[in-house]
XYZ file of C-alpha atoms in Angstrom:
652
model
C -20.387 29.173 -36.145
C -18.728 31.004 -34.130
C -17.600 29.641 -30.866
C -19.380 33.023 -29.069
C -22.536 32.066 -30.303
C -21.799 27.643 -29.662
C -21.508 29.498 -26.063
C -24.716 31.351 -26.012
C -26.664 28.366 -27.689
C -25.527 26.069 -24.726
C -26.476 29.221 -22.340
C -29.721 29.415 -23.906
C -31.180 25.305 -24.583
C -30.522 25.240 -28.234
C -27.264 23.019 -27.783
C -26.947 20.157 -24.919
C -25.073 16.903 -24.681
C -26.731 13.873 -25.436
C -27.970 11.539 -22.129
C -25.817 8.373 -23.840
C -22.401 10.424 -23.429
C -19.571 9.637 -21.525
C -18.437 12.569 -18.789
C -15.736 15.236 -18.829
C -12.298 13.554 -18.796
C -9.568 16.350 -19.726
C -6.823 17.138 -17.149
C -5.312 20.439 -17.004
C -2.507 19.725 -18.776
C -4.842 18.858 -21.762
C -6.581 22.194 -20.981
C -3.727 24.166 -21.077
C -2.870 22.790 -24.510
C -5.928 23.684 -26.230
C -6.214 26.961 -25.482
C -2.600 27.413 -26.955
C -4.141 26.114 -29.842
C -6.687 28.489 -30.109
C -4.863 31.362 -29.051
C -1.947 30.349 -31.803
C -5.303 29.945 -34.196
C -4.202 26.140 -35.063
C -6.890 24.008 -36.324
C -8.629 22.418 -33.392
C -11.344 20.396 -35.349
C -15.113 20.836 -35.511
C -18.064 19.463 -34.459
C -20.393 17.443 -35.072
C -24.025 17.176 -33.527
C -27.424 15.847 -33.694
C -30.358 18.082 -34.583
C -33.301 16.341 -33.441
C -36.553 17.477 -31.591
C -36.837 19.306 -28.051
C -39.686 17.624 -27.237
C -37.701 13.963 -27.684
C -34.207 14.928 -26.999
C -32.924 13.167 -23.947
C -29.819 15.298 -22.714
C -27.684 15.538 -19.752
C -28.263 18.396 -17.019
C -31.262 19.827 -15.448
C -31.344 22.761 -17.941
C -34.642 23.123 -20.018
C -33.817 22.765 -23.855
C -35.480 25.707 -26.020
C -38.406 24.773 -28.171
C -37.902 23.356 -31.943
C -34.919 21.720 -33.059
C -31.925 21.611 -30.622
C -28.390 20.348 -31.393
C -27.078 17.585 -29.494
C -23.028 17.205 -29.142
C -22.083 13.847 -30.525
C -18.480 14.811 -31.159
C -16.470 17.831 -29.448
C -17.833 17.495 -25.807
C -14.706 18.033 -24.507
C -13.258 20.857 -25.996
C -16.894 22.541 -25.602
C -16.553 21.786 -22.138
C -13.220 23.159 -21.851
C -14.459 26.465 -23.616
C -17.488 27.036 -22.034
C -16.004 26.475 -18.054
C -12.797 28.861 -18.623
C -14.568 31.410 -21.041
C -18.130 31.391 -18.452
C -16.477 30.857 -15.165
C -18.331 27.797 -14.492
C -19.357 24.058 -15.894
C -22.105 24.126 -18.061
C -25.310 22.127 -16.780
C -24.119 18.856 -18.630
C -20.637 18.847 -17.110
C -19.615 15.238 -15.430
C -16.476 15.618 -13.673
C -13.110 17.438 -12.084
C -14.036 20.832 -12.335
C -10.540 21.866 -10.936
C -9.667 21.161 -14.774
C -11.419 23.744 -16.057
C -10.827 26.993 -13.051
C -8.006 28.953 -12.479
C -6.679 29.121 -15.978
C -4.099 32.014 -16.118
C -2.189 33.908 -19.679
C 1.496 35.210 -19.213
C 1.476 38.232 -21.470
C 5.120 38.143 -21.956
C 6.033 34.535 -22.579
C 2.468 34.032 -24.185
C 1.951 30.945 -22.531
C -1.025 29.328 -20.400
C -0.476 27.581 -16.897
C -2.710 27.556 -13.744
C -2.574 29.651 -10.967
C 0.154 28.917 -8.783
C 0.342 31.216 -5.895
C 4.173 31.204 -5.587
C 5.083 32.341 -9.360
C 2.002 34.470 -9.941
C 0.869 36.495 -6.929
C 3.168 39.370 -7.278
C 3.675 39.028 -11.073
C 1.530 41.281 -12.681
C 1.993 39.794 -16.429
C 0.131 37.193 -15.385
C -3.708 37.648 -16.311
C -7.195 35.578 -15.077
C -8.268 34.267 -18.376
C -11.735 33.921 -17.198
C -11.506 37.418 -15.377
C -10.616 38.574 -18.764
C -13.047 36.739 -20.773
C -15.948 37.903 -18.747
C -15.165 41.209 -18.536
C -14.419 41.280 -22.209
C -13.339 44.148 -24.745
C -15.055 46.776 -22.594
C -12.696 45.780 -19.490
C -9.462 46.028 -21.450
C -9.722 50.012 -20.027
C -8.653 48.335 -16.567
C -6.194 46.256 -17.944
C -4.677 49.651 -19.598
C -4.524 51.457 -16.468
C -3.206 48.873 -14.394
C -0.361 48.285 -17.318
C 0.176 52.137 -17.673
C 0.721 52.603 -13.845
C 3.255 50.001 -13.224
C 6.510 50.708 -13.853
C 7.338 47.380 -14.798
C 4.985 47.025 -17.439
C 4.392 51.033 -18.447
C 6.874 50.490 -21.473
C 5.370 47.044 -23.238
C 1.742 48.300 -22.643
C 0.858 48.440 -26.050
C 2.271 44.737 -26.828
C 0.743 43.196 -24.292
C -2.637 45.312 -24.941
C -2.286 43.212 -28.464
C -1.503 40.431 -27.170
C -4.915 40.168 -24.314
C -6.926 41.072 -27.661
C -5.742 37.923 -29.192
C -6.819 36.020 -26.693
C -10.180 37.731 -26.121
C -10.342 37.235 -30.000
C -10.539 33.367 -29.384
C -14.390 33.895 -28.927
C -14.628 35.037 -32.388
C -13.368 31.719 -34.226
C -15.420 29.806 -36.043
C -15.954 25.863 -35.734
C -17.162 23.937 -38.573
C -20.176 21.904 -37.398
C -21.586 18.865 -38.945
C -24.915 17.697 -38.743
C -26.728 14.654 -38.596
C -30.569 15.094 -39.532
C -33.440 13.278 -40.180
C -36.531 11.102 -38.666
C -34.473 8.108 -39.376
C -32.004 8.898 -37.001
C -32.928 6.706 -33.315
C -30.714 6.804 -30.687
C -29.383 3.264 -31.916
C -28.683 5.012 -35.429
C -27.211 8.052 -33.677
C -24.820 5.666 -31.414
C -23.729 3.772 -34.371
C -22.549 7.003 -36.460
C -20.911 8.447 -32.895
C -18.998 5.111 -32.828
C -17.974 5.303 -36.369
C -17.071 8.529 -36.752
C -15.306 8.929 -33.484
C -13.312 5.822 -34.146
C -10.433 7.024 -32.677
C -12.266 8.139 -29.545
C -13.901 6.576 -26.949
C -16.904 4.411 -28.076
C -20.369 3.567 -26.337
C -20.453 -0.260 -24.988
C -24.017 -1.869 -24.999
C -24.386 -0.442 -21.453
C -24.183 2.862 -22.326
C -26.631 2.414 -24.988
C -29.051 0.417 -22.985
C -28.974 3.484 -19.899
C -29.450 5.910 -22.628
C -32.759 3.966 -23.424
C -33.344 3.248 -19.666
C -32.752 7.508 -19.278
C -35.357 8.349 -22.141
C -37.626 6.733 -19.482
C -36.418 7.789 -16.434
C -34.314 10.524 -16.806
C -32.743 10.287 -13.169
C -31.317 6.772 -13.785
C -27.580 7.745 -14.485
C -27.442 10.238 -11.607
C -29.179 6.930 -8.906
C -26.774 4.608 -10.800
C -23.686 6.860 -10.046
C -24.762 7.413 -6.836
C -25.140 3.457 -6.119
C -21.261 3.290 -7.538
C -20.003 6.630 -5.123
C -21.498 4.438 -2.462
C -19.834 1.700 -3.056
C -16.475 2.777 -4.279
C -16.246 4.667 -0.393
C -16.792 1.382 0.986
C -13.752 0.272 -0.826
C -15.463 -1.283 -3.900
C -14.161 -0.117 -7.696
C -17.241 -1.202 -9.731
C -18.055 0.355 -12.741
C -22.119 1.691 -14.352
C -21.441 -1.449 -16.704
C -21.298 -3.923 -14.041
C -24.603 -1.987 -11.529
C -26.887 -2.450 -14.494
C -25.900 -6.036 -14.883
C -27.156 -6.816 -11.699
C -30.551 -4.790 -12.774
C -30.545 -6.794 -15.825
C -29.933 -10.446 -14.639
C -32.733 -9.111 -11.383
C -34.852 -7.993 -14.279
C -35.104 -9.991 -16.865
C -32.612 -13.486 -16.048
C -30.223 -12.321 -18.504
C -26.816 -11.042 -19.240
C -27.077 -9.301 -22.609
C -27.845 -5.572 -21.945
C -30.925 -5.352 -25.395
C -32.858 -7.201 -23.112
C -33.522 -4.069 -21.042
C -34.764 -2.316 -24.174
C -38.155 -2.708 -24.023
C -38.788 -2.463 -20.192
C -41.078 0.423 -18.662
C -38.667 3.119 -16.499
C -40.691 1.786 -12.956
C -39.580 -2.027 -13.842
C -36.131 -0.582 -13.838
C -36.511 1.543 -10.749
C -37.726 -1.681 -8.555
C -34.813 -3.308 -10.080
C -31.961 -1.365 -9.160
C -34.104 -1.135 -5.546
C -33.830 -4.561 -5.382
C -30.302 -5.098 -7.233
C -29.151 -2.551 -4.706
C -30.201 -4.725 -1.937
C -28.615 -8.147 -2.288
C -25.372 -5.988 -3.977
C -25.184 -5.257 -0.294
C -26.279 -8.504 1.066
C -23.863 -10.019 -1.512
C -20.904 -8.216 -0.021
C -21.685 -8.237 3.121
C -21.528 -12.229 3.505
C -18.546 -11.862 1.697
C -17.053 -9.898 3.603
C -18.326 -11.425 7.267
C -18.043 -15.120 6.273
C -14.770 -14.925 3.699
C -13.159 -11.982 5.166
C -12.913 -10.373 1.959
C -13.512 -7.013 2.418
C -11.958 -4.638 -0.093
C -12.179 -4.415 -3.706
C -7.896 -5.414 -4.055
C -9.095 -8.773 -2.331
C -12.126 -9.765 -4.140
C -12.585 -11.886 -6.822
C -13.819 -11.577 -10.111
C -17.036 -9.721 -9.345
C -18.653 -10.933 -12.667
C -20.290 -13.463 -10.195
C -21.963 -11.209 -8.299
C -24.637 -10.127 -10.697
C -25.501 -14.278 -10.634
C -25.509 -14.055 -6.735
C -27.595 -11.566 -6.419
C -30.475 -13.351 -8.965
C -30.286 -16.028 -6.636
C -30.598 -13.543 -3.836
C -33.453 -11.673 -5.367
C -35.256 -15.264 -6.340
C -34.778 -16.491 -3.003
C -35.941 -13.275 -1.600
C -33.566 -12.856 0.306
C -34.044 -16.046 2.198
C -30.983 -18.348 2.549
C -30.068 -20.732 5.545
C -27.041 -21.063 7.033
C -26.454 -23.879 4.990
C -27.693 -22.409 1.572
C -25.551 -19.072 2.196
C -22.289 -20.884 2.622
C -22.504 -23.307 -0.423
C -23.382 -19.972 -2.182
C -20.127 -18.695 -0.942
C -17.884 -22.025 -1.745
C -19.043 -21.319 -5.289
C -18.114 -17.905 -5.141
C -14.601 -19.016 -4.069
C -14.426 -21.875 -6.658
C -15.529 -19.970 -9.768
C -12.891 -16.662 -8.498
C -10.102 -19.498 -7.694
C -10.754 -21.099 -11.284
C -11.717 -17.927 -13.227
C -14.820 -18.783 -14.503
C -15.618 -15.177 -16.095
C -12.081 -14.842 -17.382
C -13.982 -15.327 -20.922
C -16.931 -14.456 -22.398
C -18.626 -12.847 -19.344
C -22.399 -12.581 -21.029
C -22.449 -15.979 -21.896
C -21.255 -17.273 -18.637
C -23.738 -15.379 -16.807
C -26.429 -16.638 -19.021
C -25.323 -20.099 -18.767
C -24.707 -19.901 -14.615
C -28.841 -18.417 -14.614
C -30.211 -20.768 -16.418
C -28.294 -23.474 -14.465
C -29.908 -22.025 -10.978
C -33.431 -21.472 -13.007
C -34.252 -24.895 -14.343
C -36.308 -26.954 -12.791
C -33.591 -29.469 -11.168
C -31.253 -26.044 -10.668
C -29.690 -24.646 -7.520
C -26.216 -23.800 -6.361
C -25.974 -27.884 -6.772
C -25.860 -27.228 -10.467
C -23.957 -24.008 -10.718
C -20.913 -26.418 -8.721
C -21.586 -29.163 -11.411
C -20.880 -27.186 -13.889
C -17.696 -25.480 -12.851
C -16.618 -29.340 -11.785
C -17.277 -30.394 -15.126
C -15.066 -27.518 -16.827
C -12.556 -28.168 -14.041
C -12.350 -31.977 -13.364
C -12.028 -31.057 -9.528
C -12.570 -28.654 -6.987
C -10.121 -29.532 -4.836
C -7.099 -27.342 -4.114
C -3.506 -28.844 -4.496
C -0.556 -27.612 -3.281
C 0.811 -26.951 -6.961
C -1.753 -23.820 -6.874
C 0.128 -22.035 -4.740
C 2.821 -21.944 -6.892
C 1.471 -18.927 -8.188
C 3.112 -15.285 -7.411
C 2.019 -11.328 -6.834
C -0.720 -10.157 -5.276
C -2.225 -10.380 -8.914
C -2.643 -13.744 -8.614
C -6.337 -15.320 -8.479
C -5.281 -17.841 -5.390
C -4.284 -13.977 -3.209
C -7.558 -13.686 -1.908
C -7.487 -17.518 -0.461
C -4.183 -16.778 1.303
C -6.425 -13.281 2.623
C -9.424 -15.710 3.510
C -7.311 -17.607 5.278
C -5.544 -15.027 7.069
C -8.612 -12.793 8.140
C -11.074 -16.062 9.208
C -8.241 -18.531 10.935
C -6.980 -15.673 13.082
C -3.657 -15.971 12.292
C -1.430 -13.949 14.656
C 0.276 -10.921 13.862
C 4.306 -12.025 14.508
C 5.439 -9.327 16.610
C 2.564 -9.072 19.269
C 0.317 -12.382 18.753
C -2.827 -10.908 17.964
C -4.954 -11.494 15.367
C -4.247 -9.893 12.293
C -7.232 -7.887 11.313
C -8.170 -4.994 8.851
C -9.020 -1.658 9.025
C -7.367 -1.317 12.475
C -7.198 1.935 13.706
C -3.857 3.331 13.300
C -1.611 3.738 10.011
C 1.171 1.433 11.426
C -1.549 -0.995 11.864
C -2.597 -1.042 8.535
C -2.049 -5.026 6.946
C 0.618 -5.545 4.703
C 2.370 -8.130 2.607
C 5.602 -9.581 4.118
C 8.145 -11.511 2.530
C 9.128 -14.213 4.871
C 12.421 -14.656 3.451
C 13.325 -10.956 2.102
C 13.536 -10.192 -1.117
C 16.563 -8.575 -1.362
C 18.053 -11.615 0.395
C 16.795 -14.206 -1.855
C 17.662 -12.015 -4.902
C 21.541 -11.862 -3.917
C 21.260 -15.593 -3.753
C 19.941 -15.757 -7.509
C 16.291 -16.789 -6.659
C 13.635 -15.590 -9.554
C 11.387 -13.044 -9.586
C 8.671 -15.805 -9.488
C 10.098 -17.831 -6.576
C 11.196 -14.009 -4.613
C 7.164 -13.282 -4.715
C 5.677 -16.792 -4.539
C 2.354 -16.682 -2.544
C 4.337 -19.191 -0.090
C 6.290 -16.644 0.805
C 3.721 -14.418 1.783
C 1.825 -13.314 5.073
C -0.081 -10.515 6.382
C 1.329 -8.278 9.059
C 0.918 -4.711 10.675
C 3.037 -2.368 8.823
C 5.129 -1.888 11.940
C 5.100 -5.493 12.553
C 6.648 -5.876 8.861
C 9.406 -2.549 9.515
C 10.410 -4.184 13.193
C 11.472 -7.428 10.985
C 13.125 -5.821 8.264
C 15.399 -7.362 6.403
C 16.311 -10.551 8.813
C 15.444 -14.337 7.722
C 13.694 -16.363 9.187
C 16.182 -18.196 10.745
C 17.112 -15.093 12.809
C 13.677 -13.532 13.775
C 11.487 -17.059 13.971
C 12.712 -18.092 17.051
C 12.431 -14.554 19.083
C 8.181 -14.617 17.031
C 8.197 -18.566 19.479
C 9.950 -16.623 22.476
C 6.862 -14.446 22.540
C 4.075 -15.852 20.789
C 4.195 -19.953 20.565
C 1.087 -19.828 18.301
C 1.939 -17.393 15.730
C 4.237 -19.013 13.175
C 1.941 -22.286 13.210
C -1.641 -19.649 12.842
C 0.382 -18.334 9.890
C 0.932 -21.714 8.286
C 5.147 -21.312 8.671
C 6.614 -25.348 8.614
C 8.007 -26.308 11.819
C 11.043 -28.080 10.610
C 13.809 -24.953 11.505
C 15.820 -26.418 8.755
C 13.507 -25.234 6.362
C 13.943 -21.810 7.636
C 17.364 -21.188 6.107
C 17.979 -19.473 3.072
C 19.375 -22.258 0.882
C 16.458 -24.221 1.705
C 14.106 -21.471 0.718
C 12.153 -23.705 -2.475
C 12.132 -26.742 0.623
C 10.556 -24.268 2.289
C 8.134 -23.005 0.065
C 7.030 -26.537 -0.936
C 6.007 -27.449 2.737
C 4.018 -24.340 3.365
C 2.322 -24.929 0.576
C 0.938 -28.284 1.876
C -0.029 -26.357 5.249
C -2.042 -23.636 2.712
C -3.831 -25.988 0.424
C -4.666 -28.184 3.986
C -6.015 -24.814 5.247
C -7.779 -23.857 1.953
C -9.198 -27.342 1.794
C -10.603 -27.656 5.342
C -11.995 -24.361 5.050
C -14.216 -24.913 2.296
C -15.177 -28.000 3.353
C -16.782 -26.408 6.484
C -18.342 -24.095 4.008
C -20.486 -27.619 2.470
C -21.492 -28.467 6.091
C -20.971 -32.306 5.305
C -21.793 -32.308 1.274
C -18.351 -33.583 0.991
C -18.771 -35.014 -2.640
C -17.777 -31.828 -3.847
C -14.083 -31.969 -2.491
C -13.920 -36.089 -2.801
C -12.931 -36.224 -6.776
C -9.150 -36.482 -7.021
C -7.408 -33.612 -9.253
C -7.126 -34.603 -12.314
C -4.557 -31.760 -13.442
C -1.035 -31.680 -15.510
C 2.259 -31.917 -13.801
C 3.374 -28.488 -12.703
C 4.843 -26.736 -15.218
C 8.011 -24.876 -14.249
C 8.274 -21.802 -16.173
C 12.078 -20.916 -17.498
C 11.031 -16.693 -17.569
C 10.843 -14.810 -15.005
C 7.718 -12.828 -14.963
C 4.666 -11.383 -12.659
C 4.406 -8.148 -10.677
C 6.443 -7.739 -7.293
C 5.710 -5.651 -4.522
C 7.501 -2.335 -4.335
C 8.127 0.263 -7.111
C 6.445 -1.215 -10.149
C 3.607 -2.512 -8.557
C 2.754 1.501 -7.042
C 3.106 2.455 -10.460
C 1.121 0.191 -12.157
C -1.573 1.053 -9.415
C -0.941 4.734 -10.478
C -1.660 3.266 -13.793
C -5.274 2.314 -12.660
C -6.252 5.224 -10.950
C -5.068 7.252 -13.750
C -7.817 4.847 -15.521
C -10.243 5.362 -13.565
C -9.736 9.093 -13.034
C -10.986 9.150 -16.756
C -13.813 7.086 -16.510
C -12.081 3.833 -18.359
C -11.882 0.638 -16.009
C -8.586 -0.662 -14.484
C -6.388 -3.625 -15.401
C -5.994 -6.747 -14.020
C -3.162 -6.963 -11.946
C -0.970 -9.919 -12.335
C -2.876 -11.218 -15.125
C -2.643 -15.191 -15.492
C -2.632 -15.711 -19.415
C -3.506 -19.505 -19.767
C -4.064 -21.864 -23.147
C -7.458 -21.364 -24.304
C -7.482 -24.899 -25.455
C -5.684 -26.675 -22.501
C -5.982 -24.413 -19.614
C -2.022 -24.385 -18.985
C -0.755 -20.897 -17.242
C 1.727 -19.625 -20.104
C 2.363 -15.979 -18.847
C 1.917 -13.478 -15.937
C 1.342 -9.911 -17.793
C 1.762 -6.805 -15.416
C -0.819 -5.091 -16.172
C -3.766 -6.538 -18.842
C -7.066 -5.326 -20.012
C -7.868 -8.761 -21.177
C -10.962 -7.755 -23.374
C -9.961 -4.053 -23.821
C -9.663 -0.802 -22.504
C -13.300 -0.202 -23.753
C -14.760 -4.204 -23.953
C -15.715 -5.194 -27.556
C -14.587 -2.709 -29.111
C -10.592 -2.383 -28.419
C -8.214 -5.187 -28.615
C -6.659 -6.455 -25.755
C -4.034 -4.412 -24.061
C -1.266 -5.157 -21.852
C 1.886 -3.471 -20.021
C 5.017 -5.096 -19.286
C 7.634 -3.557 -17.302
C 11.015 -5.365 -17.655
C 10.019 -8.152 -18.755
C 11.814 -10.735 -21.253
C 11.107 -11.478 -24.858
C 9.551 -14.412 -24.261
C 6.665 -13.024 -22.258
C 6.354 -10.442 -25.146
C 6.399 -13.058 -27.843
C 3.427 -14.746 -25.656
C 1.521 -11.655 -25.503
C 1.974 -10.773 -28.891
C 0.428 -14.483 -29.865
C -2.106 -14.106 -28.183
C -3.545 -10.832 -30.436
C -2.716 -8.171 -27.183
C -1.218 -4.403 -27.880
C 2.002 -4.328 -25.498
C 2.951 -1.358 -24.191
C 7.106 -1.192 -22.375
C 6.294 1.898 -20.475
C 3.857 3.819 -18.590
C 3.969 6.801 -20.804
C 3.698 5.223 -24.042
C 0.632 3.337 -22.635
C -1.271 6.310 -21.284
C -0.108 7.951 -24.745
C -2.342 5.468 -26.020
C -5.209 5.977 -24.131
C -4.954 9.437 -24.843
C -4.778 9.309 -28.323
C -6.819 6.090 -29.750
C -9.671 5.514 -26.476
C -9.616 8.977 -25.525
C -9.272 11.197 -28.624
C -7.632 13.924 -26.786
C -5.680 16.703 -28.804
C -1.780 17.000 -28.420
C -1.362 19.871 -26.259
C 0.671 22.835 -28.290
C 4.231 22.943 -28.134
């Protein structure tokens, strides 16, 4: 068919997108490319859709679908997309996403190439042409185009080429795209997902959540669109959560379980009062967080697999929690992020953490027994701080610590708080002993960024110190502010504040942290001490002979590049820092970068990771443990592009 007529069948209800796909992801870049494709004429695939019923067809958009058989795209959204916004002017009723991708597409009918608009290099250039302008306009506006070419002397003498040269691209409309079809009474929406998956293998699949909202949507067609808007919400507030993890909370709210089939069979208003109430303690749920723990942003929150289990609780409760209740819901928040509780199989956690506060004898009581029972204590030691990078899963206790024991900002002695008005008041990470210091005197990467060497300043406090040691700037912090080294947890011992007694110095601290840690969560138990009585029952500390983890600085903005790149397309981000442990003895073998522990797309992609100048060894690690590695942004987001993605190469 030709792609004309793919045009006017979208125009006119006979084609749509199907309500289980995934939004518009191409950048410009990827535009661009494809339509030197099709201008070239190089092969740019076909499609393939799903001709089912009108009358059953749930599809994206508020467009009404013409009567009879309609074709739904299962494969070649995104080109369709593409063709459809440049060639029309605008998205089509389906479209999900940037629509800067698809305007301001422009031809240059010299060089023959496509680029868009860029007021410097095309204003006053008149070979370059609107290729919407001249797609709408068509073969009966080429008479303009003539004129305006005839009457310039710049362009009087090449007319005729470049008259050729705008009917090849008009002539793009005339190609034809093979389309396959996939028929029959047979085919459900389960069948249909299964063939998408298979036969886009190199492309980006459908997890079980997008398959249980497509259900959910056959129902209630508005479900995505309140879902998304539940995530926008959130995500301002400074929250990355993803549609996946929303319609777990509906799901454990709605029927006490993890797995998404159980959803399957429920009516569209059971749903509706679910994400109503879901929505609720979501908010509740953060809210303590963030007022009690003083965790409040998305880079300082743990795993938020828990949440979905706090807000069951919250929803069986009704809301109702004393003082008492809330915080030992809180201290099991803390202990399951500290200990990574969901750092495995995240359904069967969840299932196992529900049924632990349904049964009969349940509670939060239980929920801690369990996680004792899988950890042997709950206590924090000093050998936990030994971790480094704000990757790290004890960050957000060094944060808690920070934002609820009003530690003092170094340079003025108040306390450090966040979201202060002002960008040289925003909080930042400060080396106590700098970096480049320690890293003339040899120190490792792990040691340089050790969570003991951390604390949380003003950005101007941080540029007023600079460089200096502690030795040089501690005493002028006493001069001014007696309290503020002590509210930061700094050893009093000067000796400890000279550079050759840096590890000295990070061994003390960490006492004064895990004291800190310790008394704080014990205020959170309001006297139930037997939680923090059981002596650890852990290895001796490993010392680790690589030198591995993120630090703060260049590679660390890139890799958080990386993850809005990620999420610009719709894909969740990595874990930052990612702590690889044994699976049978729990030891911490490796730090990796940047790690999608189950997968770019869960289930269905192995695991990924990137490391950025890092030694063999942590490569031999990774490699062991069944993850892709990836040496380089590029090559990584090549990846993506390629194998999650299955985005054409863009034309030479």
């Amino acid at each position: 068919m030709k792609i004309q007529a793919i045009l006017n069948f979208i125009d006119n209800g006979h084609m749509a997108l199907p309500e289980f796909q995934r939004g518009y992801v191409w950048n410009r870049n990827q535009v661009r490319g494809f339509f030197e494709s099709l201008y070239r004429r190089h092969p740019v695939g076909g499609l393939l859709v799903w001709a089912t019923k009108s009358e059953t067809a749930e599809h994206r958009g508020d467009n009404q679908l013409a009567p009879g058989v309609v074709k739904l795209l299962l494969d070649g959204q995104q080109r369709m997309t593409t063709l459809y916004g440049v060639i029309r002017g605008k998205p089509p009723e389906f479209f999900e996403g940037e629509k800067k991708a698809i305007t301001g597409l422009y031809f240059h009918m010299e060089t023959e190439s496509f680029a868009f608009y860029q007021p410097s290099k095309m204003k006053d250039d008149p070979l370059w042409v609107n290729v919407t302008k001249l797609m709408q306009e068509g073969y009966d506006g080429l008479g303009d185009f003539v004129g305006d070419l005839s009457n310039n002397l710049d362009t009087v003498g090449n007319a005729n080429k470049y008259i050729g040269r705008l009917t090849k691209l008009l002539g793009i409309t005339d190609t034809d795209l093979h389309i396959d079809e996939v028929t029959g009474d047979d085919k459900t929406v389960d069948v249909v997902v299964d063939i998408f998956n298979r036969v886009n293998s190199g492309g980006t699949k459908l997890s079980k959540g997008d398959l249980a909202l497509a259900k959910i949507c056959a129902e209630w067609p508005d479900a995505r669109e309140k879902m998304r808007a539940k995530i926008t919400e959130l995500n301002e507030a400074g929250y990355r959560f993803t549609l996946d993890w929303l319609l777990r909370s509906v799901n454990t709210v709605l029927t006490g379980e993890a797995k998404f089939h159980f959803l399957h069979d429920r009516t569209a208003d059971e749903v509706q009062n679910s994400l109503v109430r879901a929505s609720k303690f979501i908010d509740e749920c953060l809210n303590m967080i963030s007022r009690r723990l003083g965790l409040d942003h998305g880079q300082v929150l743990f795993a938020g697999s828990s949440i979905p289990v706090m807000v069951r609780y919250l929803d069986q409760r009704n809301g109702s929690l004393n003082e008492g209740e809330r915080d030992k819901l809180l201290f099991w928040y803390v202990q399951s992020g500290m200990w990574g509780r969901y750092s495995g199989s995240v359904e069967s956690v969840i299932d196992a953490d529900i049924e632990a506060l349904s049964s009969d004898d349940g509670g939060i009581d239980r929920l801690l027994e369990k996680l004792r029972l899988s950890r042997g204590s709950l206590k924090i030691e000093s050998e936990h701080f030994t971790a480094w990078g704000k990757g790290a899963r004890l960050y957000p206790v060094l944060y808690l610590l920070t934002r609820t024991g009003r530690a003092q900002n170094f340079c003025d002695g108040l306390p450090v708080a966040a979201n202060m008005l002002g960008k040289m008041n925003q909080l930042e990470i400060h080396h106590i002993f700098p970096k480049s210091k320690l890293y003339e005197k040899d120190y490792s990467r792990p040691l340089v960024n050790a969570l003991g060497n951390y604390c949380l300043l003003t950005a101007e406090c941080n540029r007023k110190i600079g460089k200096n040691l502690p030795e040089e700037y501690f005493p002028k912090v006493l001069e001014k502010n007696p309290d503020a080294l002590r509210s930061q947890w700094i050893p009093e011992d000067e000796n400890l504040w000279k550079i050759e007694n840096y590890p000295d110095f990070l061994k003390a601290r960490k006492v004064l942290l895990a004291d800190a840690a310790n008394r704080f969560l014990s205020e959170l138990l309001h006297g139930d001490a037997q939680w923090l009585e059981q002596e650890a029952q852990m290895p001796e500390p490993r010392t680790l002979s690589v030198p591995y983890g993120v630090p703060d600085g260049d590679e660390e903005a890139e890799l958080d590049a990386v993850n809005q790149w990620m999420q610009e397309r719709g894909l969740p981000a990595g874990e930052l820092s990612h702590e690889y442990a044994d699976p049978v003895t729990g030891a911490q073998l490796a730090v990796f970068d940047l790690a999608w522990p189950q997968g770019v797309q869960e289930e269905l992609s192995q695991p990924v990771v990137v490391l950025l100048n890092e030694p063999a060894e942590v490569f031999a690690i990774a490699n062991k443990a069944g993850y892709r590695c990836f040496t380089a942004v590029g090559e990584f987001k090549n990846y993506v592009s390629r194998e999650i993605l299955d985005e054409p190469e863009p034309s030479a």
